[in-house]
Amino acid sequence: MLRDDVTEAIRLAVFEELAASGYGRLSIEAVARRAGVGKTAVYRRWRSKLPMVIEVVSEVASMGLVLPDTGSLQDDLRMFVHVVARVLRHPLAAQIVPDLLAEAARNPEIADTLATALREAQRDSSAALVRKAVERGELPADTDPELALDLIAGPLYWRLAVARGPVSRDYLDRLAVAIGAALAAGRR
Amino acid sequence: MLRDDVTEAIRLAVFEELAASGYGRLSIEAVARRAGVGKTAVYRRWRSKLPMVIEVVSEVASMGLVLPDTGSLQDDLRMFVHVVARVLRHPLAAQIVPDLLAEAARNPEIADTLATALREAQRDSSAALVRKAVERGELPADTDPELALDLIAGPLYWRLAVARGPVSRDYLDRLAVAIGAALAAGRR
DNA sequence: GGACGACGCAACGCAACCGTTCCGTCGTGA
DNA sequence: TCACGACGGAACGGTTGCGTTGCGTCGTCC
């Protein structure tokens, strides 16, 4: 019964409002205002701000990243950093992701949402990447997948979301090479 | 004229309130309440929330990290990760740093404060670390200090502030080894 | 011992947002 | 054609925080 175009307008407004104000300052009034709908329309869909944000965010975040199997560790890593860089370069994502991660530190429900939607997907991706490399003989069998994820995701996240420095194609390629070397050295 | 004990109580309250509510939700009323002082005492010191937070945070953040020169790249890296890990494991820091970094994305004044107080200090540290290693012949001369900082700070920040996983002494040592290998591979 | 000033406290008017309710409109399906 | 229900809009009382003001207390310096 609820009109899809209204729902979609609200969804978009939630993202824009999250980026502009952050979760802490986000208000349902502002979301409705930005979406051009009445508060009633929002409350008809969600009981409050938390479930609204959780539903809207998890729907997008759980889409996951598509990471092809290129057949070599080095190319897998190149693919990985390029894909992640493309996502995190999106202005909305670059603004919202760090905000929600910070909020997750004090809100268990948001923490759960991000853990399942973002981290598990990424952990699985990197674990698969490592496993395949081990099977190919490109990495030692005792490579630590936990450490590997930190080495793969950390520098890129730092660069894009924390330091917010420029990221050239050349930089990403060199980063992938460096990560490959780090993985080979980071035995369990 | 302003009483030092009152000022100190407010400072502490700002940190606790930042950790508990985040910058977005932080209110001067709550700070005064937590510090056990009147709102008047706060407004007598700062015109509003932003200058208050900026002054209090920058005073602490600008203390900088002391990074000894051990004489070898590997030990320098071990020192670095252990020192940073100790700082970021502090509950207040672990809560406040990601929050302020997220807020910095939409507030230029906070961004400036963090850039000078945190990143410049850290960038200088890692740049010095790389420079010394190059002089010792442990790293190639064309090592990229920008990439180096990302490789050093990224994994640790990801682990401690994003994934919030456990960090054992053994893990830190292996991380330092992996970073060393990555640095050697990440030519400009 | 008296003046000064920071202190806590309470109250002010104002604004924003909460979650709810009522209303008149409009599109859709029976 | 008519009933139903989601819609936008307006208003509700209540809460929270803003930044300011006035007051009486208390410690300090002259």
Short mmCIF file of C-alpha atoms (C1' of nucleotides) in Angstrom, two decimals:
data_model
loop_
_atom_site.label_atom_id
_atom_site.label_comp_id
_atom_site.label_asym_id
_atom_site.label_seq_id
_atom_site.Cartn_x
_atom_site.Cartn_y
_atom_site.Cartn_z
CA MET A 1 0.00 0.00 0.00
CA LEU A 2 2.87 2.35 0.83
CA ARG A 3 3.89 4.20 -2.28
CA ASP A 4 7.26 3.15 -3.64
CA ASP A 5 8.26 6.57 -4.90
CA VAL A 6 7.74 8.03 -1.43
CA THR A 7 9.76 5.25 0.16
CA GLU A 8 12.55 5.83 -2.32
CA ALA A 9 12.58 9.57 -1.70
CA ILE A 10 12.90 8.93 2.02
CA ARG A 11 15.71 6.43 1.49
CA LEU A 12 17.71 8.93 -0.52
CA ALA A 13 17.01 11.65 2.02
CA VAL A 14 18.32 9.44 4.80
CA PHE A 15 21.63 9.04 3.00
CA GLU A 16 21.96 12.71 2.24
CA GLU A 17 21.02 13.66 5.76
CA LEU A 18 23.47 11.13 7.18
CA ALA A 19 26.22 12.64 5.09
CA ALA A 20 25.32 16.21 5.95
CA SER A 21 24.59 15.86 9.66
CA GLY A 22 25.83 12.48 10.78
CA TYR A 23 23.82 9.90 12.67
CA GLY A 24 23.95 11.84 15.91
CA ARG A 25 22.40 14.99 14.51
CA LEU A 26 20.07 13.29 12.06
CA SER A 27 16.42 14.08 12.76
CA ILE A 28 13.31 12.59 11.28
CA GLU A 29 11.94 16.05 10.69
CA ALA A 30 14.94 16.90 8.53
CA VAL A 31 14.65 13.64 6.60
CA ALA A 32 10.98 14.28 5.83
CA ARG A 33 11.73 17.87 4.89
CA ARG A 34 14.52 16.85 2.53
CA ALA A 35 12.45 14.08 0.99
CA GLY A 36 9.56 16.46 0.47
CA VAL A 37 7.14 14.26 2.38
CA GLY A 38 5.19 14.58 5.60
CA LYS A 39 6.54 13.23 8.85
CA THR A 40 3.55 10.91 8.79
CA ALA A 41 4.93 9.08 5.79
CA VAL A 42 8.15 8.35 7.64
CA TYR A 43 6.52 7.20 10.86
CA ARG A 44 4.21 5.00 8.83
CA ARG A 45 7.31 3.03 7.74
CA TRP A 46 9.62 3.03 10.77
CA ARG A 47 9.04 3.41 14.48
CA SER A 48 12.03 5.66 15.01
CA LYS A 49 15.37 6.86 13.72
CA LEU A 50 17.44 3.79 14.59
CA PRO A 51 15.42 1.14 12.72
CA MET A 52 15.07 3.53 9.81
CA VAL A 53 18.80 4.06 9.46
CA ILE A 54 19.56 0.40 10.04
CA GLU A 55 17.15 -0.78 7.39
CA VAL A 56 18.18 1.76 4.79
CA VAL A 57 21.89 1.31 5.36
CA SER A 58 21.91 -2.46 5.56
CA GLU A 59 19.96 -2.74 2.34
CA VAL A 60 22.68 -0.93 0.43
CA ALA A 61 25.67 -2.20 2.37
CA SER A 62 24.72 -5.84 2.06
CA MET A 63 24.94 -5.70 -1.71
CA GLY A 64 28.57 -6.61 -1.25
CA LEU A 65 31.53 -6.26 -3.51
CA VAL A 66 32.07 -8.40 -6.55
CA LEU A 67 35.63 -9.59 -6.57
CA PRO A 68 36.65 -11.65 -9.58
CA ASP A 69 39.19 -14.42 -9.42
CA THR A 70 41.97 -13.28 -11.70
CA GLY A 71 44.21 -16.27 -11.18
CA SER A 72 47.09 -14.47 -9.51
CA LEU A 73 47.50 -12.93 -6.07
CA GLN A 74 48.97 -9.75 -7.45
CA ASP A 75 46.08 -9.14 -9.83
CA ASP A 76 43.54 -10.11 -7.18
CA LEU A 77 45.00 -7.47 -4.91
CA ARG A 78 45.01 -4.88 -7.68
CA MET A 79 41.36 -5.60 -8.36
CA PHE A 80 40.54 -5.42 -4.70
CA VAL A 81 42.10 -2.02 -4.03
CA HIS A 82 40.63 -0.55 -7.19
CA VAL A 83 37.12 -1.74 -6.34
CA VAL A 84 37.28 -0.56 -2.74
CA ALA A 85 38.76 2.76 -3.83
CA ARG A 86 35.91 3.31 -6.26
CA VAL A 87 33.32 2.70 -3.55
CA LEU A 88 34.99 4.83 -0.90
CA ARG A 89 35.54 7.67 -3.34
CA HIS A 90 31.82 8.15 -3.64
CA PRO A 91 31.12 11.30 -1.62
CA LEU A 92 28.14 9.82 0.21
CA ALA A 93 30.07 6.68 1.19
CA ALA A 94 33.16 8.61 2.20
CA GLN A 95 31.07 10.71 4.54
CA ILE A 96 28.69 8.08 5.89
CA VAL A 97 30.95 5.09 6.46
CA PRO A 98 33.32 6.72 8.97
CA ASP A 99 30.38 8.33 10.71
CA LEU A 100 28.52 5.07 11.19
CA LEU A 101 31.68 3.25 12.24
CA ALA A 102 32.24 5.83 14.95
CA GLU A 103 28.62 5.59 16.01
CA ALA A 104 28.88 1.81 16.07
CA ALA A 105 31.32 2.13 18.95
CA ARG A 106 28.48 3.27 21.16
CA ASN A 107 25.48 1.65 19.52
CA PRO A 108 25.41 -2.17 19.45
CA GLU A 109 22.63 -2.38 16.87
CA ILE A 110 24.54 -0.24 14.40
CA ALA A 111 27.66 -2.22 15.19
CA ASP A 112 25.85 -5.45 14.34
CA THR A 113 24.48 -4.03 11.11
CA LEU A 114 27.89 -2.90 9.92
CA ALA A 115 29.57 -6.08 11.12
CA THR A 116 27.31 -8.30 9.09
CA ALA A 117 26.93 -6.01 6.10
CA LEU A 118 30.39 -4.61 5.66
CA ARG A 119 33.02 -6.42 7.60
CA GLU A 120 31.85 -9.97 7.11
CA ALA A 121 31.62 -9.46 3.38
CA GLN A 122 35.05 -7.92 3.30
CA ARG A 123 36.52 -10.51 5.62
CA ASP A 124 35.17 -13.28 3.42
CA SER A 125 36.55 -11.60 0.33
CA SER A 126 40.02 -11.25 1.73
CA ALA A 127 39.95 -14.71 3.28
CA ALA A 128 39.03 -16.19 -0.08
CA LEU A 129 41.73 -14.14 -1.74
CA VAL A 130 44.33 -15.49 0.67
CA ARG A 131 43.07 -19.04 0.46
CA LYS A 132 43.30 -19.08 -3.30
CA ALA A 133 46.82 -17.66 -3.18
CA VAL A 134 47.86 -20.35 -0.73
CA GLU A 135 46.42 -23.03 -2.99
CA ARG A 136 48.38 -21.61 -5.89
CA GLY A 137 51.54 -21.65 -3.81
CA GLU A 138 51.88 -17.86 -3.91
CA LEU A 139 51.63 -17.51 -0.16
CA PRO A 140 52.86 -19.75 2.66
CA ALA A 141 50.25 -22.06 4.14
CA ASP A 142 50.49 -20.43 7.54
CA THR A 143 49.48 -16.98 6.28
CA ASP A 144 47.26 -15.36 8.88
CA PRO A 145 43.96 -14.31 7.26
CA GLU A 146 43.18 -11.91 10.12
CA LEU A 147 46.42 -10.04 9.66
CA ALA A 148 45.90 -10.21 5.91
CA LEU A 149 42.59 -8.39 6.10
CA ASP A 150 44.16 -5.64 8.18
CA LEU A 151 46.98 -5.27 5.70
CA ILE A 152 44.63 -5.17 2.72
CA ALA A 153 41.84 -2.98 4.04
CA GLY A 154 43.78 -0.80 6.48
CA PRO A 155 46.04 1.30 4.26
CA LEU A 156 43.29 2.01 1.78
CA TYR A 157 40.76 2.95 4.41
CA TRP A 158 43.31 5.16 6.12
CA ARG A 159 44.18 6.88 2.88
CA LEU A 160 40.64 7.43 1.68
CA ALA A 161 38.59 7.92 4.82
CA VAL A 162 41.05 9.21 7.38
CA ALA A 163 43.89 11.09 5.72
CA ARG A 164 41.66 11.81 2.71
CA GLY A 165 44.64 12.09 0.41
CA PRO A 166 44.62 11.73 -3.37
CA VAL A 167 44.57 8.23 -4.81
CA SER A 168 45.96 7.78 -8.29
CA ARG A 169 45.86 4.64 -10.35
CA ASP A 170 49.62 4.42 -9.95
CA TYR A 171 49.34 4.72 -6.20
CA LEU A 172 46.83 1.88 -6.07
CA ASP A 173 49.07 -0.34 -8.15
CA ARG A 174 52.05 0.30 -5.90
CA LEU A 175 49.87 -0.27 -2.86
CA ALA A 176 48.81 -3.64 -4.22
CA VAL A 177 52.45 -4.64 -4.72
CA ALA A 178 53.37 -3.56 -1.20
CA ILE A 179 50.46 -5.49 0.28
CA GLY A 180 51.52 -8.58 -1.62
CA ALA A 181 54.99 -8.34 -0.10
CA ALA A 182 53.52 -7.78 3.35
CA LEU A 183 51.29 -10.83 3.06
CA ALA A 184 54.21 -13.03 2.15
CA ALA A 185 56.07 -11.86 5.25
CA GLY A 186 53.21 -11.93 7.76
CA ARG A 187 53.25 -15.59 8.83
CA ARG A 188 51.14 -16.76 11.70
CA MET B 1 41.06 34.71 37.49
CA LEU B 2 39.27 31.61 36.21
CA ARG B 3 39.73 28.78 38.66
CA ASP B 4 41.99 26.03 37.40
CA ASP B 5 40.15 23.21 39.10
CA VAL B 6 36.94 24.22 37.39
CA THR B 7 38.66 24.44 34.02
CA GLU B 8 40.15 21.00 34.53
CA ALA B 9 36.80 19.50 35.50
CA ILE B 10 35.27 20.91 32.33
CA ARG B 11 38.11 19.56 30.20
CA LEU B 12 37.63 16.06 31.53
CA ALA B 13 33.89 16.32 31.11
CA VAL B 14 34.32 17.31 27.46
CA PHE B 15 36.30 14.15 26.79
CA GLU B 16 33.86 11.91 28.60
CA GLU B 17 30.94 13.55 26.89
CA LEU B 18 32.62 13.26 23.50
CA ALA B 19 33.11 9.56 24.09
CA ALA B 20 29.60 8.99 25.34
CA SER B 21 27.63 11.13 22.89
CA GLY B 22 29.98 12.07 20.07
CA TYR B 23 30.57 15.58 18.79
CA GLY B 24 27.21 15.80 17.09
CA ARG B 25 25.17 15.13 20.19
CA LEU B 26 27.49 16.85 22.63
CA SER B 27 25.76 19.70 24.44
CA ILE B 28 27.19 22.35 26.69
CA GLU B 29 24.47 21.67 29.20
CA ALA B 30 25.59 18.05 29.47
CA VAL B 31 29.24 19.05 29.81
CA ALA B 32 28.45 21.45 32.64
CA ARG B 33 26.24 18.86 34.29
CA ARG B 34 28.92 16.18 34.11
CA ALA B 35 31.63 18.56 35.32
CA GLY B 36 29.45 19.61 38.22
CA VAL B 37 29.65 23.29 37.31
CA GLY B 38 27.20 25.91 36.15
CA LYS B 39 26.70 26.64 32.47
CA THR B 40 28.04 30.09 33.26
CA ALA B 41 31.48 28.69 34.03
CA VAL B 42 31.63 27.09 30.60
CA TYR B 43 30.43 30.14 28.66
CA ARG B 44 32.91 32.25 30.59
CA ARG B 45 35.70 30.23 28.92
CA TRP B 46 34.44 29.50 25.42
CA ARG B 47 31.92 31.17 23.16
CA SER B 48 30.38 27.91 21.98
CA LYS B 49 30.79 24.20 21.54
CA LEU B 50 33.16 24.25 18.56
CA PRO B 51 35.96 26.39 20.06
CA MET B 52 35.62 24.50 23.32
CA VAL B 53 36.12 21.12 21.71
CA ILE B 54 38.87 22.38 19.44
CA GLU B 55 40.86 23.87 22.29
CA VAL B 56 40.48 20.92 24.61
CA VAL B 57 41.24 18.33 21.95
CA SER B 58 44.15 20.11 20.33
CA GLU B 59 45.83 20.62 23.69
CA VAL B 60 45.97 16.88 24.28
CA ALA B 61 46.48 15.75 20.71
CA SER B 62 49.39 18.07 20.07
CA MET B 63 51.44 16.39 22.77
CA GLY B 64 52.64 14.06 20.07
CA LEU B 65 54.15 10.63 20.25
CA VAL B 66 57.68 9.99 21.38
CA LEU B 67 59.33 7.64 18.96
CA PRO B 68 62.85 6.56 19.85
CA ASP B 69 65.50 5.83 17.28
CA THR B 70 66.39 2.21 17.84
CA GLY B 71 68.94 1.93 15.07
CA SER B 72 67.07 -0.55 12.91
CA LEU B 73 63.99 -0.28 10.75
CA GLN B 74 62.47 -3.44 12.13
CA ASP B 75 62.76 -2.27 15.75
CA ASP B 76 61.59 1.22 14.83
CA LEU B 77 58.47 -0.30 13.34
CA ARG B 78 57.91 -2.52 16.37
CA MET B 79 58.20 0.50 18.62
CA PHE B 80 55.83 2.48 16.44
CA VAL B 81 53.03 -0.07 16.37
CA HIS B 82 53.33 -0.73 20.08
CA VAL B 83 53.16 2.96 20.96
CA VAL B 84 50.22 3.65 18.67
CA ALA B 85 48.45 0.54 19.92
CA ARG B 86 48.83 1.68 23.51
CA VAL B 87 47.31 5.08 22.70
CA LEU B 88 44.43 3.76 20.64
CA ARG B 89 43.60 1.10 23.19
CA HIS B 90 42.68 3.79 25.68
CA PRO B 91 38.85 3.71 25.77
CA LEU B 92 38.48 7.47 25.51
CA ALA B 93 40.82 7.70 22.54
CA ALA B 94 39.29 4.70 20.81
CA GLN B 95 35.89 6.34 21.02
CA ILE B 96 36.80 9.95 20.38
CA VAL B 97 39.32 9.70 17.54
CA PRO B 98 37.04 7.99 15.00
CA ASP B 99 34.21 10.28 15.98
CA LEU B 100 36.21 13.44 15.43
CA LEU B 101 37.68 12.11 12.19
CA ALA B 102 34.19 11.52 10.87
CA GLU B 103 33.09 14.95 12.02
CA ALA B 104 36.15 16.47 10.37
CA ALA B 105 34.73 15.41 7.02
CA ARG B 106 32.02 18.05 7.39
CA ASN B 107 33.69 20.60 9.66
CA PRO B 108 36.78 22.35 8.28
CA GLU B 109 37.88 23.74 11.65
CA ILE B 110 37.91 20.29 13.23
CA ALA B 111 39.66 18.96 10.16
CA ASP B 112 42.38 21.57 10.53
CA THR B 113 42.79 20.84 14.22
CA LEU B 114 43.21 17.13 13.64
CA ALA B 115 45.42 17.65 10.63
CA THR B 116 47.92 19.72 12.53
CA ALA B 117 47.68 17.90 15.84
CA LEU B 118 47.49 14.29 14.76
CA ARG B 119 48.38 13.72 11.17
CA GLU B 120 51.31 16.09 10.87
CA ALA B 121 52.93 14.61 13.95
CA GLN B 122 52.36 11.11 12.67
CA ARG B 123 53.43 11.95 9.16
CA ASP B 124 56.65 13.47 10.48
CA SER B 125 57.28 10.42 12.63
CA SER B 126 56.85 7.97 9.81
CA ALA B 127 58.77 10.18 7.38
CA ALA B 128 61.68 10.32 9.81
CA LEU B 129 61.47 6.58 10.28
CA VAL B 130 61.67 6.00 6.55
CA ARG B 131 64.43 8.55 6.05
CA LYS B 132 66.62 6.94 8.69
CA ALA B 133 66.06 3.51 7.19
CA VAL B 134 67.05 4.82 3.78
CA GLU B 135 70.21 6.33 5.24
CA ARG B 136 71.06 2.98 6.83
CA GLY B 137 70.52 1.27 3.50
CA GLU B 138 67.59 -0.77 4.83
CA LEU B 139 65.15 0.71 2.34
CA PRO B 140 65.59 1.78 -1.27
CA ALA B 141 66.15 5.49 -1.77
CA ASP B 142 62.98 5.87 -3.80
CA THR B 143 60.71 4.65 -1.01
CA ASP B 144 57.52 6.70 -1.06
CA PRO B 145 56.97 8.28 2.38
CA GLU B 146 53.29 8.89 1.61
CA LEU B 147 52.66 5.26 0.84
CA ALA B 148 54.80 4.33 3.82
CA LEU B 149 52.60 6.25 6.23
CA ASP B 150 49.51 4.54 4.87
CA LEU B 151 51.12 1.14 5.25
CA ILE B 152 52.26 1.86 8.79
CA ALA B 153 49.24 3.62 10.22
CA GLY B 154 46.49 2.01 8.17
CA PRO B 155 46.46 -1.61 9.33
CA LEU B 156 46.77 -0.65 12.97
CA TYR B 157 44.03 1.97 12.80
CA TRP B 158 41.79 -0.44 10.95
CA ARG B 159 42.36 -3.15 13.50
CA LEU B 160 41.92 -1.00 16.59
CA ALA B 161 39.41 1.64 15.59
CA VAL B 162 37.39 0.04 12.81
CA ALA B 163 37.33 -3.73 13.19
CA ARG B 164 38.04 -3.40 16.91
CA GLY B 165 39.64 -6.82 17.04
CA PRO B 166 42.05 -8.07 19.69
CA VAL B 167 45.67 -7.00 19.45
CA SER B 168 48.24 -9.24 21.07
CA ARG B 169 51.92 -8.52 21.46
CA ASP B 170 52.58 -11.30 18.99
CA TYR B 171 50.18 -9.78 16.50
CA LEU B 172 51.92 -6.42 16.72
CA ASP B 173 55.31 -8.01 16.14
CA ARG B 174 54.08 -9.85 13.07
CA LEU B 175 52.43 -6.69 11.83
CA ALA B 176 55.72 -4.83 12.15
CA VAL B 177 57.48 -7.51 10.11
CA ALA B 178 54.81 -7.40 7.43
CA ILE B 179 55.00 -3.61 7.23
CA GLY B 180 58.75 -3.81 6.86
CA ALA B 181 58.35 -6.13 3.89
CA ALA B 182 55.69 -3.88 2.39
CA LEU B 183 57.90 -0.82 2.68
CA ALA B 184 60.74 -2.52 0.90
CA ALA B 185 58.41 -3.35 -1.98
CA GLY B 186 56.52 -0.07 -2.28
CA ARG B 187 58.87 1.95 -4.48
CA ARG B 188 57.80 5.28 -5.86
"C1'" DG C 1 37.52 44.56 56.33
"C1'" DG C 2 35.95 45.83 52.06
"C1'" DA C 3 35.85 45.52 46.99
"C1'" DC C 4 36.12 42.50 43.24
"C1'" DG C 5 35.06 38.68 40.55
"C1'" DA C 6 34.31 33.82 39.66
"C1'" DC C 7 31.23 30.64 41.30
"C1'" DG C 8 26.49 27.74 41.47
"C1'" DC C 9 21.88 28.14 40.63
"C1'" DA C 10 17.55 29.27 38.68
"C1'" DA C 11 15.00 31.34 35.27
"C1'" DC C 12 14.37 33.54 30.97
"C1'" DG C 13 12.58 33.51 25.75
"C1'" DC C 14 13.58 31.06 21.73
"C1'" DA C 15 14.27 27.26 18.65
"C1'" DA C 16 14.33 22.43 17.21
"C1'" DC C 17 12.58 17.99 17.38
"C1'" DC C 18 9.92 14.42 19.42
"C1'" DG C 19 5.76 11.26 18.46
"C1'" DT C 20 0.79 11.83 17.88
"C1'" DT C 21 -3.54 13.43 16.07
"C1'" DC C 22 -6.77 15.41 12.92
"C1'" DC C 23 -7.92 17.08 8.48
"C1'" DG C 24 -8.86 17.49 3.45
"C1'" DT C 25 -6.96 15.67 -0.94
"C1'" DC C 26 -6.13 12.32 -4.32
"C1'" DG C 27 -5.31 7.88 -6.66
"C1'" DT C 28 -6.69 3.18 -6.95
"C1'" DG C 29 -9.55 -0.99 -6.89
"C1'" DA C 30 -14.05 -3.01 -6.28
"C1'" DT D 1 -19.30 5.44 -8.76
"C1'" DC D 2 -17.86 4.84 -4.27
"C1'" DA D 3 -15.02 3.30 -0.38
"C1'" DC D 4 -10.48 2.84 1.24
"C1'" DG D 5 -6.12 4.27 2.54
"C1'" DA D 6 -1.78 6.66 1.86
"C1'" DC D 7 -0.62 11.24 1.21
"C1'" DG D 8 0.90 16.36 2.72
"C1'" DG D 9 0.11 19.72 6.04
"C1'" DA D 10 -0.80 21.75 10.35
"C1'" DA D 11 -1.11 21.70 15.05
"C1'" DC D 12 -0.58 19.53 19.49
"C1'" DG D 13 2.01 19.17 24.38
"C1'" DG D 14 6.40 17.89 25.98
"C1'" DT D 15 11.42 17.70 26.09
"C1'" DT D 16 16.00 19.38 25.32
"C1'" DG D 17 19.34 22.66 24.42
"C1'" DC D 18 20.54 27.34 23.20
"C1'" DG D 19 22.80 31.75 25.00
"C1'" DT D 20 21.70 35.34 28.47
"C1'" DT D 21 20.51 37.41 32.84
"C1'" DG D 22 20.14 38.26 37.77
"C1'" DC D 23 21.08 36.70 42.28
"C1'" DG D 24 23.41 35.42 46.56
"C1'" DT D 25 27.71 33.07 48.14
"C1'" DC D 26 32.48 32.61 48.78
"C1'" DG D 27 37.41 33.13 48.28
"C1'" DT D 28 41.17 36.33 47.30
"C1'" DC D 29 43.76 40.43 47.03
"C1'" DC D 30 44.53 45.14 48.54
#
